[in-house]
Short mmCIF file of C-alpha atoms and ligand atoms in Angstrom, two decimals:
data_model
loop_
_atom_site.label_atom_id
_atom_site.label_comp_id
_atom_site.label_asym_id
_atom_site.label_seq_id
_atom_site.Cartn_x
_atom_site.Cartn_y
_atom_site.Cartn_z
CA MET A 1 27.92 48.17 -12.28
CA PHE A 2 27.25 46.01 -9.24
CA LEU A 3 23.48 46.40 -9.66
CA LYS A 4 23.69 45.51 -13.32
CA SER A 5 25.39 42.21 -12.63
CA ILE A 6 22.80 41.39 -9.96
CA LYS A 7 20.11 41.97 -12.57
CA LYS A 8 21.88 39.65 -14.95
CA VAL A 9 22.06 36.95 -12.29
CA LYS A 10 18.38 37.47 -11.59
CA VAL A 11 17.41 37.10 -15.25
CA CYS A 12 19.58 33.99 -15.46
CA LEU A 13 17.95 32.45 -12.39
CA ILE A 14 14.47 33.12 -13.69
CA PHE A 15 15.42 31.62 -17.03
CA ILE A 16 16.92 28.50 -15.44
CA SER A 17 14.01 27.93 -13.06
CA THR A 18 11.46 28.33 -15.87
CA PHE A 19 13.38 25.81 -17.95
CA ILE A 20 13.54 23.33 -15.06
CA SER A 21 9.81 23.73 -14.34
CA VAL A 22 8.83 23.14 -17.96
CA PHE A 23 11.16 20.15 -18.04
CA LEU A 24 9.59 18.63 -14.92
CA ILE A 25 5.99 19.42 -15.76
CA THR A 26 5.99 18.09 -19.29
CA ASN A 27 7.74 14.93 -18.17
CA PHE A 28 10.13 15.49 -20.99
CA SER A 29 12.09 12.40 -21.99
CA PHE A 30 14.63 11.67 -24.63
CA ALA A 31 13.36 8.79 -26.71
CA ALA A 32 16.11 6.56 -28.00
CA GLY A 33 16.39 4.25 -30.98
CA ASP A 34 13.65 3.28 -33.39
CA LYS A 35 10.91 1.39 -31.58
CA ILE A 36 7.48 0.20 -32.64
CA SER A 37 5.19 3.09 -31.76
CA TYR A 38 1.81 2.37 -30.22
CA PRO A 39 -1.43 4.28 -30.71
CA GLN A 40 -1.50 6.88 -27.94
CA LYS A 41 -4.68 6.48 -25.93
CA GLU A 42 -6.20 8.95 -23.51
CA TRP A 43 -5.69 7.63 -20.00
CA THR A 44 -7.38 9.27 -17.04
CA PHE A 45 -4.28 8.49 -14.99
CA SER A 46 -1.74 10.29 -17.17
CA GLY A 47 -0.72 13.94 -16.79
CA ILE A 48 0.14 15.71 -13.57
CA THR A 49 -3.40 15.68 -12.18
CA GLY A 50 -4.30 12.16 -13.39
CA THR A 51 -6.51 9.86 -11.32
CA PHE A 52 -7.86 6.37 -11.92
CA ASP A 53 -11.36 5.73 -13.23
CA ARG A 54 -12.91 3.41 -10.59
CA ALA A 55 -15.60 1.99 -12.88
CA SER A 56 -13.02 1.16 -15.55
CA GLN A 57 -10.72 -0.44 -12.97
CA GLN A 58 -13.54 -2.63 -11.69
CA ARG A 59 -14.39 -3.74 -15.21
CA GLY A 60 -10.67 -4.38 -15.71
CA LEU A 61 -10.57 -6.60 -12.65
CA GLN A 62 -13.44 -8.57 -14.16
CA VAL A 63 -11.51 -8.98 -17.43
CA TYR A 64 -8.38 -10.04 -15.54
CA LYS A 65 -10.34 -12.54 -13.49
CA GLU A 66 -12.38 -14.03 -16.31
CA VAL A 67 -9.78 -13.95 -19.09
CA CYS A 68 -6.16 -13.33 -18.08
CA SER A 69 -6.02 -15.09 -14.71
CA GLY A 70 -6.23 -18.46 -16.45
CA CYS A 71 -2.60 -17.96 -17.52
CA HIS A 72 -1.18 -14.91 -15.70
CA GLY A 73 -0.60 -14.36 -11.98
CA LEU A 74 -0.80 -11.08 -10.07
CA ARG A 75 1.26 -12.14 -7.11
CA LEU A 76 2.18 -8.73 -5.70
CA LEU A 77 -1.42 -7.72 -5.13
CA ALA A 78 -3.37 -8.87 -2.04
CA TYR A 79 -7.14 -9.29 -2.23
CA ARG A 80 -7.57 -6.62 0.44
CA ASN A 81 -5.80 -4.09 -1.80
CA LEU A 82 -9.01 -4.10 -3.89
CA LYS A 83 -10.49 -1.78 -1.28
CA ALA A 84 -8.63 1.03 -3.01
CA ILE A 85 -10.65 0.53 -6.19
CA GLY A 86 -13.98 0.63 -4.43
CA TYR A 87 -14.83 -2.83 -3.05
CA ASN A 88 -16.06 -3.33 0.50
CA ASP A 89 -14.83 -5.91 3.03
CA ASN A 90 -17.58 -8.43 2.32
CA GLU A 91 -17.10 -8.28 -1.43
CA ILE A 92 -13.36 -8.77 -1.00
CA LYS A 93 -13.88 -11.69 1.37
CA ALA A 94 -16.18 -13.40 -1.12
CA PHE A 95 -13.83 -12.64 -4.02
CA ALA A 96 -10.83 -14.10 -2.15
CA ALA A 97 -12.77 -17.17 -1.01
CA GLU A 98 -13.25 -18.26 -4.64
CA ASN A 99 -9.58 -19.30 -4.57
CA THR A 100 -7.74 -21.87 -2.49
CA VAL A 101 -4.26 -21.73 -0.99
CA ASN A 102 -2.14 -24.41 0.64
CA THR A 103 -1.48 -24.27 4.34
CA ILE A 104 -0.24 -26.61 7.06
CA ASP A 105 -2.62 -28.02 9.68
CA ASP A 106 -1.86 -28.87 13.33
CA GLU A 107 -0.55 -32.31 12.35
CA GLY A 108 1.87 -30.82 9.83
CA GLU A 109 -0.11 -32.00 6.82
CA VAL A 110 -0.47 -29.75 3.81
CA ILE A 111 -4.15 -28.87 3.44
CA GLU A 112 -6.10 -26.47 1.29
CA ARG A 113 -8.10 -23.57 2.68
CA ALA A 114 -10.11 -20.79 1.09
CA ALA A 115 -8.03 -17.66 0.39
CA ARG A 116 -8.48 -14.71 2.77
CA PRO A 117 -8.36 -10.97 2.04
CA SER A 118 -4.80 -10.86 3.41
CA ASP A 119 -3.59 -13.45 0.88
CA LYS A 120 -1.91 -12.40 -2.34
CA PHE A 121 -3.73 -13.14 -5.62
CA VAL A 122 -3.39 -16.86 -6.25
CA SER A 123 -1.33 -17.61 -9.37
CA PRO A 124 -2.68 -20.06 -11.94
CA TYR A 125 0.47 -22.20 -11.94
CA PRO A 126 2.56 -23.36 -8.98
CA ASN A 127 5.86 -22.56 -10.75
CA GLN A 128 7.45 -21.37 -13.99
CA GLN A 129 8.01 -24.88 -15.34
CA SER A 130 4.35 -25.84 -15.13
CA ALA A 131 3.38 -22.46 -16.63
CA ARG A 132 5.69 -23.11 -19.59
CA ALA A 133 4.55 -26.71 -19.96
CA ALA A 134 0.94 -25.55 -20.24
CA ASN A 135 1.74 -22.80 -22.76
CA GLY A 136 3.83 -24.58 -25.37
CA GLY A 137 7.11 -23.46 -23.77
CA ALA A 138 6.21 -19.76 -23.55
CA TYR A 139 6.07 -18.19 -20.11
CA PRO A 140 3.07 -15.99 -19.30
CA PRO A 141 4.70 -13.35 -17.06
CA ASP A 142 3.18 -12.18 -13.79
CA LEU A 143 1.21 -9.03 -14.58
CA SER A 144 1.71 -7.18 -11.25
CA LEU A 145 4.30 -4.79 -12.65
CA ILE A 146 3.85 -5.22 -16.38
CA VAL A 147 2.65 -1.66 -17.06
CA LYS A 148 5.75 -0.25 -15.36
CA ALA A 149 8.05 -2.89 -16.82
CA ARG A 150 7.44 -1.93 -20.46
CA SER A 151 8.19 1.47 -21.93
CA ASP A 152 5.00 3.40 -22.67
CA GLY A 153 3.42 0.53 -20.71
CA ALA A 154 -0.27 1.42 -20.81
CA ASN A 155 -0.30 2.15 -24.54
CA TYR A 156 1.83 -0.94 -25.18
CA LEU A 157 -0.49 -3.25 -23.26
CA HIS A 158 -3.56 -1.82 -24.97
CA ALA A 159 -1.90 -2.13 -28.40
CA LEU A 160 -0.71 -5.70 -27.72
CA LEU A 161 -4.17 -6.86 -26.66
CA THR A 162 -5.81 -5.37 -29.75
CA GLY A 163 -2.90 -6.04 -32.13
CA TYR A 164 -3.78 -9.53 -33.40
CA VAL A 165 -4.12 -9.37 -37.17
CA ASP A 166 -3.66 -11.82 -40.04
CA ALA A 167 0.01 -12.42 -40.74
CA PRO A 168 1.32 -11.10 -44.09
CA SER A 169 1.49 -13.98 -46.58
CA GLU A 170 5.30 -14.07 -46.65
CA LYS A 171 5.52 -14.48 -42.87
CA LYS A 172 5.54 -18.06 -41.54
CA VAL A 173 3.71 -18.45 -38.23
CA PRO A 174 4.85 -21.65 -36.47
CA ASP A 175 2.39 -23.82 -34.54
CA GLY A 176 1.62 -22.42 -31.11
CA MET A 177 2.67 -18.90 -32.16
CA TYR A 178 0.41 -16.03 -33.10
CA TYR A 179 0.94 -12.91 -35.18
CA ASN A 180 0.68 -9.60 -33.35
CA LYS A 181 1.62 -6.34 -35.06
CA TYR A 182 2.77 -4.69 -31.83
CA TYR A 183 4.85 -7.50 -30.33
CA SER A 184 8.54 -7.20 -30.87
CA GLY A 185 9.34 -9.69 -33.67
CA ASN A 186 5.57 -10.06 -34.28
CA LEU A 187 5.38 -13.70 -33.15
CA ILE A 188 3.94 -14.22 -29.68
CA GLY A 189 3.13 -17.37 -27.72
CA MET A 190 -0.10 -15.87 -26.35
CA PRO A 191 -3.27 -16.60 -28.30
CA GLN A 192 -5.57 -13.61 -28.84
CA PRO A 193 -7.27 -13.23 -25.45
CA LEU A 194 -9.98 -10.64 -26.15
CA TYR A 195 -13.01 -11.23 -28.38
CA GLU A 196 -16.28 -9.34 -28.74
CA ASP A 197 -18.43 -10.02 -25.65
CA GLY A 198 -15.68 -12.14 -24.09
CA VAL A 199 -17.05 -11.04 -20.73
CA THR A 200 -20.47 -9.76 -19.67
CA TYR A 201 -19.79 -6.60 -17.74
CA ALA A 202 -21.55 -6.31 -14.38
CA ASP A 203 -22.30 -2.64 -15.09
CA GLY A 204 -23.80 -3.27 -18.53
CA THR A 205 -20.98 -1.64 -20.56
CA LYS A 206 -20.62 -3.18 -24.03
CA ALA A 207 -17.64 -5.53 -23.95
CA THR A 208 -15.80 -4.76 -27.18
CA PRO A 209 -12.15 -5.87 -27.39
CA GLU A 210 -11.19 -2.16 -27.37
CA GLN A 211 -13.21 -1.54 -24.19
CA MET A 212 -11.87 -4.64 -22.44
CA ALA A 213 -8.29 -3.73 -23.39
CA LYS A 214 -8.75 -0.23 -21.98
CA ASP A 215 -10.30 -1.50 -18.77
CA VAL A 216 -7.79 -4.25 -18.06
CA THR A 217 -4.99 -1.76 -18.78
CA ALA A 218 -6.48 0.73 -16.30
CA PHE A 219 -6.67 -2.04 -13.72
CA LEU A 220 -3.13 -3.26 -14.33
CA ALA A 221 -1.75 0.30 -14.36
CA TRP A 222 -3.15 0.67 -10.87
CA ALA A 223 -1.72 -2.71 -9.82
CA SER A 224 1.71 -1.54 -11.04
CA GLU A 225 1.50 1.74 -9.18
CA PRO A 226 -1.23 1.86 -6.53
CA GLU A 227 0.21 5.04 -5.01
CA LEU A 228 -0.02 7.03 -8.29
CA GLU A 229 -2.84 9.33 -7.15
CA GLU A 230 -1.11 10.10 -3.86
CA ARG A 231 2.20 10.71 -5.63
CA LYS A 232 0.62 13.19 -8.04
CA GLN A 233 -1.19 15.04 -5.25
CA THR A 234 2.05 15.33 -3.31
CA GLY A 235 3.75 16.60 -6.45
CA ILE A 236 1.18 19.36 -6.91
CA ALA A 237 1.47 20.36 -3.23
CA VAL A 238 5.25 20.50 -3.57
CA ILE A 239 5.06 22.67 -6.70
CA LEU A 240 2.60 25.06 -5.00
CA PHE A 241 4.86 25.23 -1.97
CA LEU A 242 7.87 26.00 -4.15
CA LEU A 243 5.93 28.73 -5.97
CA VAL A 244 4.99 30.40 -2.68
CA LEU A 245 8.57 30.02 -1.49
CA THR A 246 9.87 31.60 -4.69
CA LEU A 247 7.57 34.60 -4.26
CA LEU A 248 8.56 34.95 -0.62
CA SER A 249 12.26 34.83 -1.42
CA TYR A 250 11.78 37.34 -4.22
CA PHE A 251 10.08 39.90 -1.99
CA ALA A 252 12.50 39.24 0.85
CA MET A 253 15.38 39.82 -1.56
CA LYS A 254 13.80 43.08 -2.73
CA LYS A 255 13.43 44.30 0.82
CA ILE A 256 16.93 43.32 1.88
CA TRP A 257 18.58 45.02 -1.10
CA ALA A 258 16.33 48.09 -1.08
CA PRO A 259 18.70 50.29 0.96
CA ILE A 260 21.55 49.68 -1.50
CA LYS A 261 19.38 50.07 -4.58
CA ASN A 262 18.01 53.38 -3.35
CA ARG A 263 21.44 54.82 -2.57
CA HIS A 264 22.13 57.17 -5.46
CA VAL A 265 25.89 57.12 -5.74
C1 HEC B 301 -4.05 -18.93 -22.79
C2 HEC B 301 -3.16 -18.29 -21.90
C3 HEC B 301 -3.13 -16.77 -21.86
C4 HEC B 301 -4.17 -15.89 -21.64
C5 HEC B 301 -5.63 -16.21 -21.40
C6 HEC B 301 -3.58 -14.57 -21.62
N1 HEC B 301 -2.23 -14.67 -21.83
FE1 HEC B 301 -0.94 -13.12 -21.86
N2 HEC B 301 0.59 -14.39 -22.33
C7 HEC B 301 0.48 -15.76 -22.43
C8 HEC B 301 1.76 -16.30 -22.80
C9 HEC B 301 2.07 -17.79 -23.01
C10 HEC B 301 2.66 -15.22 -22.91
C11 HEC B 301 4.13 -15.26 -23.30
C12 HEC B 301 4.25 -15.00 -24.77
C13 HEC B 301 5.63 -15.15 -25.33
O1 HEC B 301 6.60 -15.15 -24.56
O2 HEC B 301 5.73 -15.29 -26.56
C14 HEC B 301 1.89 -14.03 -22.60
C15 HEC B 301 2.41 -12.74 -22.59
C16 HEC B 301 1.72 -11.64 -22.17
C17 HEC B 301 2.30 -10.34 -21.99
C18 HEC B 301 3.77 -10.00 -22.14
C19 HEC B 301 4.17 -9.37 -23.41
C20 HEC B 301 5.59 -8.88 -23.29
O3 HEC B 301 5.83 -7.73 -23.62
O4 HEC B 301 6.45 -9.65 -22.84
C21 HEC B 301 1.31 -9.51 -21.55
C22 HEC B 301 1.43 -8.05 -21.22
C23 HEC B 301 0.11 -10.29 -21.48
N3 HEC B 301 0.39 -11.59 -21.86
C24 HEC B 301 -1.10 -9.79 -21.05
C25 HEC B 301 -2.27 -10.54 -20.99
C26 HEC B 301 -3.55 -9.99 -20.60
C27 HEC B 301 -3.79 -8.56 -20.12
C28 HEC B 301 -4.46 -10.99 -20.70
C29 HEC B 301 -5.92 -10.93 -20.45
C30 HEC B 301 -6.67 -9.98 -21.23
C31 HEC B 301 -3.72 -12.18 -21.16
N4 HEC B 301 -2.41 -11.86 -21.33
C32 HEC B 301 -4.30 -13.42 -21.37
C33 HEC B 301 -0.66 -16.50 -22.24
C34 HEC B 301 -1.92 -15.97 -22.00
#
């Protein structure tokens, strides 16, 4: 009788732990409401063993620099952080020095100096008002956290950048607004940023809008979560540790209960 109920508890525990593992591993989430759904792209950084594609990130940085940085800041990223995506100190120094920042000299005057690797990415506008004034009232948000800030962020960003189509005839598009099939409400204040060969990639990759959207998304996904690779590696180590621990506890339990199990009463 006693043994039987232990078995039942055991079966229950195994069932519950399997359920929890599947739940954690598949990153199961309960989607709510009816949202616009975006084409699901294959990202090297999704899944439990995901890592970033360095070449794609570097191309993405080029797209950000040559296209997006005219309107969008990236103020949470420092130039020296680019080391993580494969640039060396000299390259970072040169990259930073293309920008200027304000500083105060010994006489207390505001002067400009070239940006250093320790500076954060210089934003295109000094404040929100000037950003709005230059963009017909619409505010181009800082892109540092954009991939994390939107649900299904990477697919959303990719879809948004490639989602400019002709507006249906019954839809009025006011001046300074553009029609995008993936933007909520479809009218966006950002003109289409990506066109065929909009940049000339340093590594010779053909710069189609699709390619540029993928690359800039890979770069911005990293900017939003630079510790992603480390987090996933830790996760795998933790799961392996828990598996070993489960086995150990199972065999320890067997050994401890053996004398009682073998008592034929
Ligand atoms: C000419 C200026 C300009 C350029 C260049 C530009 N954007 Fe924008 N972007 C804007 C403006 C303005 C908005 C705000 C739109 C609105 O509120 O309707 C915006 C909004 C966005 C949004 C926010 C959408 C949301 O969900 O709120 C994202 C993401 C974005 N841009 C990404 C990019 C990327 C990536 C690039 C480079 C490939 C880029 N933009 C290039 C002006 C620009």
